[in-house]
mmCIF file with all atom_site columns, C-alpha atoms in Angstrom:
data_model
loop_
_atom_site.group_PDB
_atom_site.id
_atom_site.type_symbol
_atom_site.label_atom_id
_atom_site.label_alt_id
_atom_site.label_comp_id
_atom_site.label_asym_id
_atom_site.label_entity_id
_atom_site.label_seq_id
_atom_site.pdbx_PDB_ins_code
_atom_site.Cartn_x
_atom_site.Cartn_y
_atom_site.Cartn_z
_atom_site.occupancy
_atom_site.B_iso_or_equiv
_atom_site.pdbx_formal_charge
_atom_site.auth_seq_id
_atom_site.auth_comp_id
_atom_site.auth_asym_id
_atom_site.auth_atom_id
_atom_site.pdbx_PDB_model_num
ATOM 1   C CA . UNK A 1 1   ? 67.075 118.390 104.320 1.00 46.00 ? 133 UNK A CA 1
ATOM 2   C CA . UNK A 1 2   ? 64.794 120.539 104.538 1.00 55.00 ? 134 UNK A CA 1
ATOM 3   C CA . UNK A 1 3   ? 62.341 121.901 102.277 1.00 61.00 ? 135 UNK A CA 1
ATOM 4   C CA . UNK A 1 4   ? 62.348 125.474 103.084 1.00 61.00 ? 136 UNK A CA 1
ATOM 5   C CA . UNK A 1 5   ? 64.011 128.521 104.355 1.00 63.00 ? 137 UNK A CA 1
ATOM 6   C CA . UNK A 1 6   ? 63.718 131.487 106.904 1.00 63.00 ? 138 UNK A CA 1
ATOM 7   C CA . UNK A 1 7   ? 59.943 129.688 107.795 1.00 64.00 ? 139 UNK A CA 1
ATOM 8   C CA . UNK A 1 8   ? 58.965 127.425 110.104 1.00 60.00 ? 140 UNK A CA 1
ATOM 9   C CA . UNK A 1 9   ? 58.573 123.990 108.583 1.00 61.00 ? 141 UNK A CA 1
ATOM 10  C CA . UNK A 1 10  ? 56.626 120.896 110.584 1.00 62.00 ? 142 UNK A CA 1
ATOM 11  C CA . UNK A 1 11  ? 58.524 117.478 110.172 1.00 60.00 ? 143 UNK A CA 1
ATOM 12  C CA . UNK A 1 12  ? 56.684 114.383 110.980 1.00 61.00 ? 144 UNK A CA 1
ATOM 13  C CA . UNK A 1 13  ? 57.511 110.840 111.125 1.00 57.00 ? 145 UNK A CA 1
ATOM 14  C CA . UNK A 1 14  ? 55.279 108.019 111.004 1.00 58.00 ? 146 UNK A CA 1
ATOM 15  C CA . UNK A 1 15  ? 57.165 104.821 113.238 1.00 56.00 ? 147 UNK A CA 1
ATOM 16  C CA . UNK A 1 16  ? 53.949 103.099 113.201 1.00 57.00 ? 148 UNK A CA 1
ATOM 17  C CA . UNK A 1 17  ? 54.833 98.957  113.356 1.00 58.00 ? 149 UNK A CA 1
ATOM 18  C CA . UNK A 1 18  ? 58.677 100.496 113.448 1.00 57.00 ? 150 UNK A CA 1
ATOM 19  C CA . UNK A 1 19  ? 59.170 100.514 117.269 1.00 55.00 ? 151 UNK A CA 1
ATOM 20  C CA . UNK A 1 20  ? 57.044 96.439  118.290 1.00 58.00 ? 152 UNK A CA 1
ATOM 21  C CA . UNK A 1 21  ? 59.482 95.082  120.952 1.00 60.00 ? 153 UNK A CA 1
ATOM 22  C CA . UNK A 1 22  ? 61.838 97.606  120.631 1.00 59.00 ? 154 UNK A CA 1
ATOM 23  C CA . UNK A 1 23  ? 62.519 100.124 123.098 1.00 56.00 ? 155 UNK A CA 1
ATOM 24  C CA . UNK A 1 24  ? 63.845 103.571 121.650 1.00 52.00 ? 156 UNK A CA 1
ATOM 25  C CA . UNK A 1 25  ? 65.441 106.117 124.855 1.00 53.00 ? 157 UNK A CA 1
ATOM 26  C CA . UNK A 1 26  ? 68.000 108.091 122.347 1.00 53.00 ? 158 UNK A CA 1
ATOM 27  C CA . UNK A 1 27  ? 66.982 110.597 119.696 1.00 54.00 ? 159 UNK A CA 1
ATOM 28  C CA . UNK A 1 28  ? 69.716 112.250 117.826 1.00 51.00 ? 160 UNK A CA 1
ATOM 29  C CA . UNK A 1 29  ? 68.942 115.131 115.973 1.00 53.00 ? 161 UNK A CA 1
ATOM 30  C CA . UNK A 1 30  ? 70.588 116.817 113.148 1.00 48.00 ? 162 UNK A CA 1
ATOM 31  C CA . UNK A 1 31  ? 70.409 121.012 112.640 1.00 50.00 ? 163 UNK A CA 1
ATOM 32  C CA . UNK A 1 32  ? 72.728 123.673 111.241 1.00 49.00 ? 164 UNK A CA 1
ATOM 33  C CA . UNK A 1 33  ? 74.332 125.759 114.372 1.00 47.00 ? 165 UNK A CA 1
ATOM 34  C CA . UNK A 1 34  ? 74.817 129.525 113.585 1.00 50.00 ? 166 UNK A CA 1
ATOM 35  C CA . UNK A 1 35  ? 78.071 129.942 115.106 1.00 51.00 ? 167 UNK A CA 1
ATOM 36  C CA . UNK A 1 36  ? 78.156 132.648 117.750 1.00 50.00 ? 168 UNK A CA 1
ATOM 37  C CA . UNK A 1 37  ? 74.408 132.906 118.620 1.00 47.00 ? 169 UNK A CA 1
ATOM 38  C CA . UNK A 1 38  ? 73.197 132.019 122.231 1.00 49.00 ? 170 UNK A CA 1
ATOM 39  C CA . UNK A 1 39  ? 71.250 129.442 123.028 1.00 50.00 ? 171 UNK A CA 1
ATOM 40  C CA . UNK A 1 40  ? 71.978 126.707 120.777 1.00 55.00 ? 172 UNK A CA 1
ATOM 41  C CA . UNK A 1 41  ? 68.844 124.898 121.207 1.00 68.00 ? 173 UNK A CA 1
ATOM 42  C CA . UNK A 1 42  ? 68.066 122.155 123.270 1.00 75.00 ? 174 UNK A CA 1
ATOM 43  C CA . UNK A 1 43  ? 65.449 119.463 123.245 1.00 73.00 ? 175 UNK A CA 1
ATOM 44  C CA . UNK A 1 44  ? 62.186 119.284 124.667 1.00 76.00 ? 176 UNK A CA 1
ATOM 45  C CA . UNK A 1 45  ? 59.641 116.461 124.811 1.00 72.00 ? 177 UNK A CA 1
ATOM 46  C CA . UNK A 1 46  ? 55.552 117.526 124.914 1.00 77.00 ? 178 UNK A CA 1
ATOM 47  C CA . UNK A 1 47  ? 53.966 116.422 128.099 1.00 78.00 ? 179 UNK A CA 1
ATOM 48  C CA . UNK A 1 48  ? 50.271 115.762 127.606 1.00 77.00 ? 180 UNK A CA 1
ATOM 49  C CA . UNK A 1 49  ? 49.320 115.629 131.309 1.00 81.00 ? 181 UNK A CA 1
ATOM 50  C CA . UNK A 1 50  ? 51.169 119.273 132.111 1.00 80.00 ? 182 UNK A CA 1
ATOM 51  C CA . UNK A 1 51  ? 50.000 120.679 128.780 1.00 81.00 ? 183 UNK A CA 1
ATOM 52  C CA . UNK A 1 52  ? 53.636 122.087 127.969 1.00 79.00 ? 184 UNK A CA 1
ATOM 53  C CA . UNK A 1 53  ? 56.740 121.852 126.505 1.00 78.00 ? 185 UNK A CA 1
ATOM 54  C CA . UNK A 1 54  ? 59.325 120.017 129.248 1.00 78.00 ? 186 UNK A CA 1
ATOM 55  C CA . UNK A 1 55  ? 63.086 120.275 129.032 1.00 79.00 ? 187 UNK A CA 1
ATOM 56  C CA . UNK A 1 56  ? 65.717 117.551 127.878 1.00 78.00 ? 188 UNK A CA 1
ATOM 57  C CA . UNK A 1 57  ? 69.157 117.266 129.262 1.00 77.00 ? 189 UNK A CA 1
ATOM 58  C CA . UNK A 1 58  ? 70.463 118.056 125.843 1.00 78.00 ? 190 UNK A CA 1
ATOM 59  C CA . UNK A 1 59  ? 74.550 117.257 124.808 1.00 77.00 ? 191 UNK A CA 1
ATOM 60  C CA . UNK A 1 60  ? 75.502 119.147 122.050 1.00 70.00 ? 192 UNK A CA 1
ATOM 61  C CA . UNK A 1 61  ? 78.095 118.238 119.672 1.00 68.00 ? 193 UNK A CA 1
ATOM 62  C CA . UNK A 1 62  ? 78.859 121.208 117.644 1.00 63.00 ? 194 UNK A CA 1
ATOM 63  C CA . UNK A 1 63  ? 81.824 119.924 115.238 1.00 63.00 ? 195 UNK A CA 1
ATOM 64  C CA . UNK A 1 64  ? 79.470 116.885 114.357 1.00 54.00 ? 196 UNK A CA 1
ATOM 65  C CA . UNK A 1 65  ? 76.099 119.519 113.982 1.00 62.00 ? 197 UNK A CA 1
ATOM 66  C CA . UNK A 1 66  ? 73.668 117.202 116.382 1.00 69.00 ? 198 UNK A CA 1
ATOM 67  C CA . UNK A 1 67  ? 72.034 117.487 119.687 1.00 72.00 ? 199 UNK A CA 1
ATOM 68  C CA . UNK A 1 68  ? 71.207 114.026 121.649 1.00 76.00 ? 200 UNK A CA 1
ATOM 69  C CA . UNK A 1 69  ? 68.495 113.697 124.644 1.00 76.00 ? 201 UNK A CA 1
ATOM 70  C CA . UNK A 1 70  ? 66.910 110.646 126.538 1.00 75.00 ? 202 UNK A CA 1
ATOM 71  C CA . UNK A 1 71  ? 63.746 110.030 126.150 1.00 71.00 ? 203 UNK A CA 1
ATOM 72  C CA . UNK A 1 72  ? 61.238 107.754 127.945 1.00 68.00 ? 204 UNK A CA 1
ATOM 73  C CA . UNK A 1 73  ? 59.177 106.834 125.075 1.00 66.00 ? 205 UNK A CA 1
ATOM 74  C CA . UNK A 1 74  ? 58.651 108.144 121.866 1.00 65.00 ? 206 UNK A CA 1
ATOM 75  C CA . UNK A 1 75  ? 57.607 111.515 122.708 1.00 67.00 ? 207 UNK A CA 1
ATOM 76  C CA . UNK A 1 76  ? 56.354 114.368 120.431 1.00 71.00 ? 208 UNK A CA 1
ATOM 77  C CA . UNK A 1 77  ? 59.758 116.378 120.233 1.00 72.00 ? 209 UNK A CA 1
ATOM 78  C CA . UNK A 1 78  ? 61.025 119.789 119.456 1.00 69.00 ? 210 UNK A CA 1
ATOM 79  C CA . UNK A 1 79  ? 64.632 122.376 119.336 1.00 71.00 ? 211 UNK A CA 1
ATOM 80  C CA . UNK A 1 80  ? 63.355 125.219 121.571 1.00 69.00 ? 212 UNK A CA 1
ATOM 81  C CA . UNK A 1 81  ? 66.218 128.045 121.395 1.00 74.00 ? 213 UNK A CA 1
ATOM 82  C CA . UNK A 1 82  ? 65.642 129.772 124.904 1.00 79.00 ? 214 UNK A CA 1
ATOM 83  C CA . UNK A 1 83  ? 67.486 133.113 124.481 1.00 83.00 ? 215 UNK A CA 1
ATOM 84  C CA . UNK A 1 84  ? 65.482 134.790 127.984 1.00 88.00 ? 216 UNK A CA 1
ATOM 85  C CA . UNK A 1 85  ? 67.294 134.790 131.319 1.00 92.00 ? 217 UNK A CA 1
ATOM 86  C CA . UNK A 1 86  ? 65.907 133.923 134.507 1.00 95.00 ? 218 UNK A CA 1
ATOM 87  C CA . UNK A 1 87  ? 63.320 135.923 136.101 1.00 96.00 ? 219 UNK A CA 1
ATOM 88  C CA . UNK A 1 88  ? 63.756 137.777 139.908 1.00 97.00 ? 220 UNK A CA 1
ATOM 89  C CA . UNK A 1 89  ? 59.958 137.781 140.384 1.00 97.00 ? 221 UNK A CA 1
ATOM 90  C CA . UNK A 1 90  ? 60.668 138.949 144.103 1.00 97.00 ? 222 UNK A CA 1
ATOM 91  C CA . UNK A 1 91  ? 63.445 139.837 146.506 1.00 98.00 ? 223 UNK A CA 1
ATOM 92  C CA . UNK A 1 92  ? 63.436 140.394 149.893 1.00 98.00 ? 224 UNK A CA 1
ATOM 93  C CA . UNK A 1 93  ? 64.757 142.194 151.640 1.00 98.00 ? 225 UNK A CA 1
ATOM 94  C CA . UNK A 1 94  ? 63.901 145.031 148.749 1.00 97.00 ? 226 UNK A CA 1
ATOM 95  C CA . UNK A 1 95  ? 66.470 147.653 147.274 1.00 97.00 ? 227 UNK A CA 1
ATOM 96  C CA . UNK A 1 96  ? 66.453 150.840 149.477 1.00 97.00 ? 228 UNK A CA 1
ATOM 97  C CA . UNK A 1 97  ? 64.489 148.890 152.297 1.00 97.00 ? 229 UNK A CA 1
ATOM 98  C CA . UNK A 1 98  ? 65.227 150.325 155.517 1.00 96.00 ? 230 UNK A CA 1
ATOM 99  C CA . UNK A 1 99  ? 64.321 147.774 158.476 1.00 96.00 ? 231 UNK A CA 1
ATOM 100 C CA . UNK A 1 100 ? 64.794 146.851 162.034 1.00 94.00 ? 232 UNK A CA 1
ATOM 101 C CA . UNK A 1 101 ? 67.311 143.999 162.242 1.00 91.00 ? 233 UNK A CA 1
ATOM 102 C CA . UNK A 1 102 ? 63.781 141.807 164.042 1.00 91.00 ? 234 UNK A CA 1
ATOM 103 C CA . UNK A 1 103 ? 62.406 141.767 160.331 1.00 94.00 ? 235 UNK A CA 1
ATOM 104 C CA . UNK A 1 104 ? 65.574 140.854 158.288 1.00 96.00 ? 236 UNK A CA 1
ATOM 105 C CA . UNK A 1 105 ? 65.670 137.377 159.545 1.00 96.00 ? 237 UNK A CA 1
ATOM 106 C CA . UNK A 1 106 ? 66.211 135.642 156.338 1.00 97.00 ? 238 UNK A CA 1
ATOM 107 C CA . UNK A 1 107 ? 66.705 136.289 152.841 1.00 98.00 ? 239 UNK A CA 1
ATOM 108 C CA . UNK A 1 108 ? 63.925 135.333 150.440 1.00 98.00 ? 240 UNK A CA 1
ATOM 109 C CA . UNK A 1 109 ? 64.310 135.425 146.462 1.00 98.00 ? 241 UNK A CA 1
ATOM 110 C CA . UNK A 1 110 ? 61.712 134.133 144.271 1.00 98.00 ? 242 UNK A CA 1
ATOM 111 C CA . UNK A 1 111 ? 62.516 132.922 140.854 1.00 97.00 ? 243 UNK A CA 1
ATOM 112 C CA . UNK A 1 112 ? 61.276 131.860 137.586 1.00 95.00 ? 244 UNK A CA 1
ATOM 113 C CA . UNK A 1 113 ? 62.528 130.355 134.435 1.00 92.00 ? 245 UNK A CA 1
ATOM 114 C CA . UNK A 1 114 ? 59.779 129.724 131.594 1.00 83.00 ? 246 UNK A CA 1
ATOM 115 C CA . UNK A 1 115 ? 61.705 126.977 129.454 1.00 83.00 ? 247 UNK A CA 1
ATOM 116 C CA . UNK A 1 116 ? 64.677 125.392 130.159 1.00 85.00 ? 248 UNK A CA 1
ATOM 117 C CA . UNK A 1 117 ? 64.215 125.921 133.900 1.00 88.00 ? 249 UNK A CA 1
ATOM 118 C CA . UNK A 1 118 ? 66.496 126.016 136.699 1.00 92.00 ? 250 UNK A CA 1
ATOM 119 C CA . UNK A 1 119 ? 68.859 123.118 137.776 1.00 89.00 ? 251 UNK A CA 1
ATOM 120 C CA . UNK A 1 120 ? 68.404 122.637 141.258 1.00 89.00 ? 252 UNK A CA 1
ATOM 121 C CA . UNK A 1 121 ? 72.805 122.631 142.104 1.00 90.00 ? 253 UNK A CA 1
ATOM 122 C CA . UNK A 1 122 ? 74.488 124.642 143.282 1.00 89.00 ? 254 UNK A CA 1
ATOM 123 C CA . UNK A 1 123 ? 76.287 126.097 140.304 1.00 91.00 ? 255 UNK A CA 1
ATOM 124 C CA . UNK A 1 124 ? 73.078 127.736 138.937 1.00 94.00 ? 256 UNK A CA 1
ATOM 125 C CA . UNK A 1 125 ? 73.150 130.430 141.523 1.00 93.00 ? 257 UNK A CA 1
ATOM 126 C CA . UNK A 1 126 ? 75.130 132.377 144.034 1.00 96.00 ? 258 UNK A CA 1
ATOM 127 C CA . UNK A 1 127 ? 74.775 134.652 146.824 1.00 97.00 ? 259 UNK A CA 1
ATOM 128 C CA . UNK A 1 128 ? 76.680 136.889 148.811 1.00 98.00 ? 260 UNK A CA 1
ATOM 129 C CA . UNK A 1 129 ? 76.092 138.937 151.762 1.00 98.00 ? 261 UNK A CA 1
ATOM 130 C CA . UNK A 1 130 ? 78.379 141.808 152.320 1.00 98.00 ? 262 UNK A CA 1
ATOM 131 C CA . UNK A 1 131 ? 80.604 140.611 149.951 1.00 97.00 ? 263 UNK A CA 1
ATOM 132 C CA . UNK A 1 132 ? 80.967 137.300 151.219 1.00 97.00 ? 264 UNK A CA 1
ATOM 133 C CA . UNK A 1 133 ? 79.851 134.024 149.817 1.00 97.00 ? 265 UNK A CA 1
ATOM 134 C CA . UNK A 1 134 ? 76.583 132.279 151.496 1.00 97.00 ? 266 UNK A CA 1
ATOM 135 C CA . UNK A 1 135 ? 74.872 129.392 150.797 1.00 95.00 ? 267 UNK A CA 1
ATOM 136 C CA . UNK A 1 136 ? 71.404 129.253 150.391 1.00 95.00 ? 268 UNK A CA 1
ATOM 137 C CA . UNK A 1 137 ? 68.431 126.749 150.131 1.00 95.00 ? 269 UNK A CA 1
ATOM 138 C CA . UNK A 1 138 ? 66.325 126.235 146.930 1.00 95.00 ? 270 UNK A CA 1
ATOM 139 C CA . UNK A 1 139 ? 63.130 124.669 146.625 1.00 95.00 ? 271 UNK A CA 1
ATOM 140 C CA . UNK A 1 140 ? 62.208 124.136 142.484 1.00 92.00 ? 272 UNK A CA 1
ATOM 141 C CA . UNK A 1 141 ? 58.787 123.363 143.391 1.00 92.00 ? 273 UNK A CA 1
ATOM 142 C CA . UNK A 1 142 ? 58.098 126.593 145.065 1.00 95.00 ? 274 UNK A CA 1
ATOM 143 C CA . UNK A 1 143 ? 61.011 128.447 142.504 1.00 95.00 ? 275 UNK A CA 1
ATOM 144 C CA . UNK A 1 144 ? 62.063 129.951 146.280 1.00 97.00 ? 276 UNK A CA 1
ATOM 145 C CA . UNK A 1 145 ? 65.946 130.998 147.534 1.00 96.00 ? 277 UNK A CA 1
ATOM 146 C CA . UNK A 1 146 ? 66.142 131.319 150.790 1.00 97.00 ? 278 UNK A CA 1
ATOM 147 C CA . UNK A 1 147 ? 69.003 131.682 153.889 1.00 98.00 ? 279 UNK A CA 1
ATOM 148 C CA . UNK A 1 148 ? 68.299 132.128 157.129 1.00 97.00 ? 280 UNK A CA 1
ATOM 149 C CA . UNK A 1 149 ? 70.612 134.529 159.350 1.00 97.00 ? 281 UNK A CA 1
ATOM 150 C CA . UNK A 1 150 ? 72.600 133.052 162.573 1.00 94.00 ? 282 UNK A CA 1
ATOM 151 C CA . UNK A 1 151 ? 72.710 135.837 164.452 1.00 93.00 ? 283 UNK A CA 1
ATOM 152 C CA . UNK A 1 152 ? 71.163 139.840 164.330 1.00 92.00 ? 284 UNK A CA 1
ATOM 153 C CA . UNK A 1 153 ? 72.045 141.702 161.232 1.00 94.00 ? 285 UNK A CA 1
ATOM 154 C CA . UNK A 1 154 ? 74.247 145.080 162.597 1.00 94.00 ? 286 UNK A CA 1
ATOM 155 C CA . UNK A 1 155 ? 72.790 148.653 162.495 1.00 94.00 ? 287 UNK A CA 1
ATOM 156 C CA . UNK A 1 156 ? 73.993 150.186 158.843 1.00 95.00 ? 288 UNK A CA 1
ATOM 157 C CA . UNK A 1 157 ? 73.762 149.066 155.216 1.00 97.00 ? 289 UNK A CA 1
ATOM 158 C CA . UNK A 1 158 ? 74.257 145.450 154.051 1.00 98.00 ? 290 UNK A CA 1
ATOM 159 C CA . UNK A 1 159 ? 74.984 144.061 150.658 1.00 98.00 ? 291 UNK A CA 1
ATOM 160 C CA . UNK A 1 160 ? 73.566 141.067 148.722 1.00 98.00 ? 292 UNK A CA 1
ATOM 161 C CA . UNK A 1 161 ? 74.587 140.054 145.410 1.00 98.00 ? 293 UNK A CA 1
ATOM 162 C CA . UNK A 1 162 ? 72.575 137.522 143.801 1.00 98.00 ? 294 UNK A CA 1
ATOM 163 C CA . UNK A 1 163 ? 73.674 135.627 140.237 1.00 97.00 ? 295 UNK A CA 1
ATOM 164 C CA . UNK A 1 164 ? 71.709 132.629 138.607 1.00 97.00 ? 296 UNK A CA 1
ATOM 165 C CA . UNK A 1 165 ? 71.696 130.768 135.210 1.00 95.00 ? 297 UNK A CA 1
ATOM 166 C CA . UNK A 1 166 ? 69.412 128.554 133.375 1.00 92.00 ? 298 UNK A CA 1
ATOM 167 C CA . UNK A 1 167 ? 69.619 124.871 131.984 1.00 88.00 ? 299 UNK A CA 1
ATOM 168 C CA . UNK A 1 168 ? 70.434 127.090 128.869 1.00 85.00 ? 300 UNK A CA 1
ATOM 169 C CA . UNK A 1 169 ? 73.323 129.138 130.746 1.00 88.00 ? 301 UNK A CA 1
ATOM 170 C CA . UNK A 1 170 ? 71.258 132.702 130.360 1.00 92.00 ? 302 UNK A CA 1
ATOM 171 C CA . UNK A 1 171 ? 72.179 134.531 133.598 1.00 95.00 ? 303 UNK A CA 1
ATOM 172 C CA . UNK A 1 172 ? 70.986 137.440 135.676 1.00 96.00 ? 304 UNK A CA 1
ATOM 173 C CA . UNK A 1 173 ? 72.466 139.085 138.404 1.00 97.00 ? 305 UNK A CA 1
ATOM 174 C CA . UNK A 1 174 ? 70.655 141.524 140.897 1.00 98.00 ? 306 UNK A CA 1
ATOM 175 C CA . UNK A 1 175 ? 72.362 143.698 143.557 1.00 98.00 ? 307 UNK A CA 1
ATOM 176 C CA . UNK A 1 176 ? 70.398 144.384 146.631 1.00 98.00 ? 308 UNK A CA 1
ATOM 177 C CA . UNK A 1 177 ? 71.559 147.358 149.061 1.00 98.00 ? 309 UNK A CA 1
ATOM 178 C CA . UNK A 1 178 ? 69.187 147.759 152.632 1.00 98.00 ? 310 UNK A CA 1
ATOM 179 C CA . UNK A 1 179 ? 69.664 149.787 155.579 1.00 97.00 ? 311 UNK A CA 1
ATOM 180 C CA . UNK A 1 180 ? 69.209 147.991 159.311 1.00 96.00 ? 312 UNK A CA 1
ATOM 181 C CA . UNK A 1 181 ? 68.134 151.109 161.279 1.00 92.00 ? 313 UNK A CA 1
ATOM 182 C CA . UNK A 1 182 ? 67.878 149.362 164.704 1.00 76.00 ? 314 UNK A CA 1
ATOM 183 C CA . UNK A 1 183 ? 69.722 146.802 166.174 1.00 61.00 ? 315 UNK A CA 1
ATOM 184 C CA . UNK A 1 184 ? 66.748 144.705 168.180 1.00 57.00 ? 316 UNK A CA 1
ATOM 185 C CA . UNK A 1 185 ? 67.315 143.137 171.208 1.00 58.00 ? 317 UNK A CA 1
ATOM 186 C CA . UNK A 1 186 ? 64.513 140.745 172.908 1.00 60.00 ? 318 UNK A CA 1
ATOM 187 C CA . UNK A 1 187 ? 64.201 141.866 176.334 1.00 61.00 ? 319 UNK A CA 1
ATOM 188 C CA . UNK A 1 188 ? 63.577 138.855 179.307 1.00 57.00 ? 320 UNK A CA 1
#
């Protein structure tokens, strides 16, 4: 229990000569869920090196009111309750962009996600071109999504629809809508 209400309250344990030969990867944590509000919380561990707060494949059992994580060692823990989506911090090719097919080669969509981050499978985002489903590459490191075109987009407009989710499951979708003015062709 805790000791207050409506406050943030600071909960320390002390496991000093608790954890000699033993080796601790579980923590279990105990909260009360507000039923129907987002982001349930999930568990984060402090990374000294990085300087910031680092995400926890959490399980959450909500008819027994705890959240379990792994941890390496006994980290300095806390619930984070990430209610933000994922941010598009560019897209190309742009909304209303009118090109020559020669510079629509590939599609390029950089991405961001402050806390829980983005799971690098392929059920945390999806793209479509022209209403049908493409596959594209993702490289966390960078926060990139890219696909590269097999052939010459046509002359007219094109259509990519773009949906991704957080570790949390906050989504955003963006639809993109370009015009290809001139169909390029490489002369020998």
């Amino acid at each position: 229990n805790t000791t207050v209400s409506n406050q943030w309250e600071t909960l320390t344990w002390d496991f000093t000569g608790l954890t000699a030969g033993t080796d601790y990867t579980t923590v279990i944590i105990f909260f009360e869920f507000v039923p129907g509000l987002g982001g349930d919380g999930s568990i984060y561990y402090y990374d000294n090196k990085k300087e910031d707060w680092i995400y926890l494949t959490t399980k959450r059992n909500k008819s027994k009111l705890f959240l379990t994580s792994n941890l390496r060692e006994m980290e300095a823990i806390t619930i984070i309750q990430d209610l933000d989506s994922p941010k598009i911090t560019r897209f190309f090719p742009e909304n209303g962009g009118r090109y020559q097919s020669r510079d629509v080669r590939k599609i390029n969509i950089n991405v961001d996600d402050s806390l829980s981050g983005i799971e690098p499978v392929e059920k945390s985002f999806s793209l479509r071109f022209n209403d049908k489903p493409i596959y594209p590459a993702y490289q966390p490191i960078q926060k990139l999504i890219s696909y590269s075109f097999d052939t010459v987009l046509s002359n007219g407009q094109h259509k990519i629809e773009f949906k991704i989710q957080d570790r949390e499951g906050n989504k955003i979708d963006k639809t993109v809508y370009f015009v290809i003015l001139r169909r390029w062709i490489k002369k020998l």
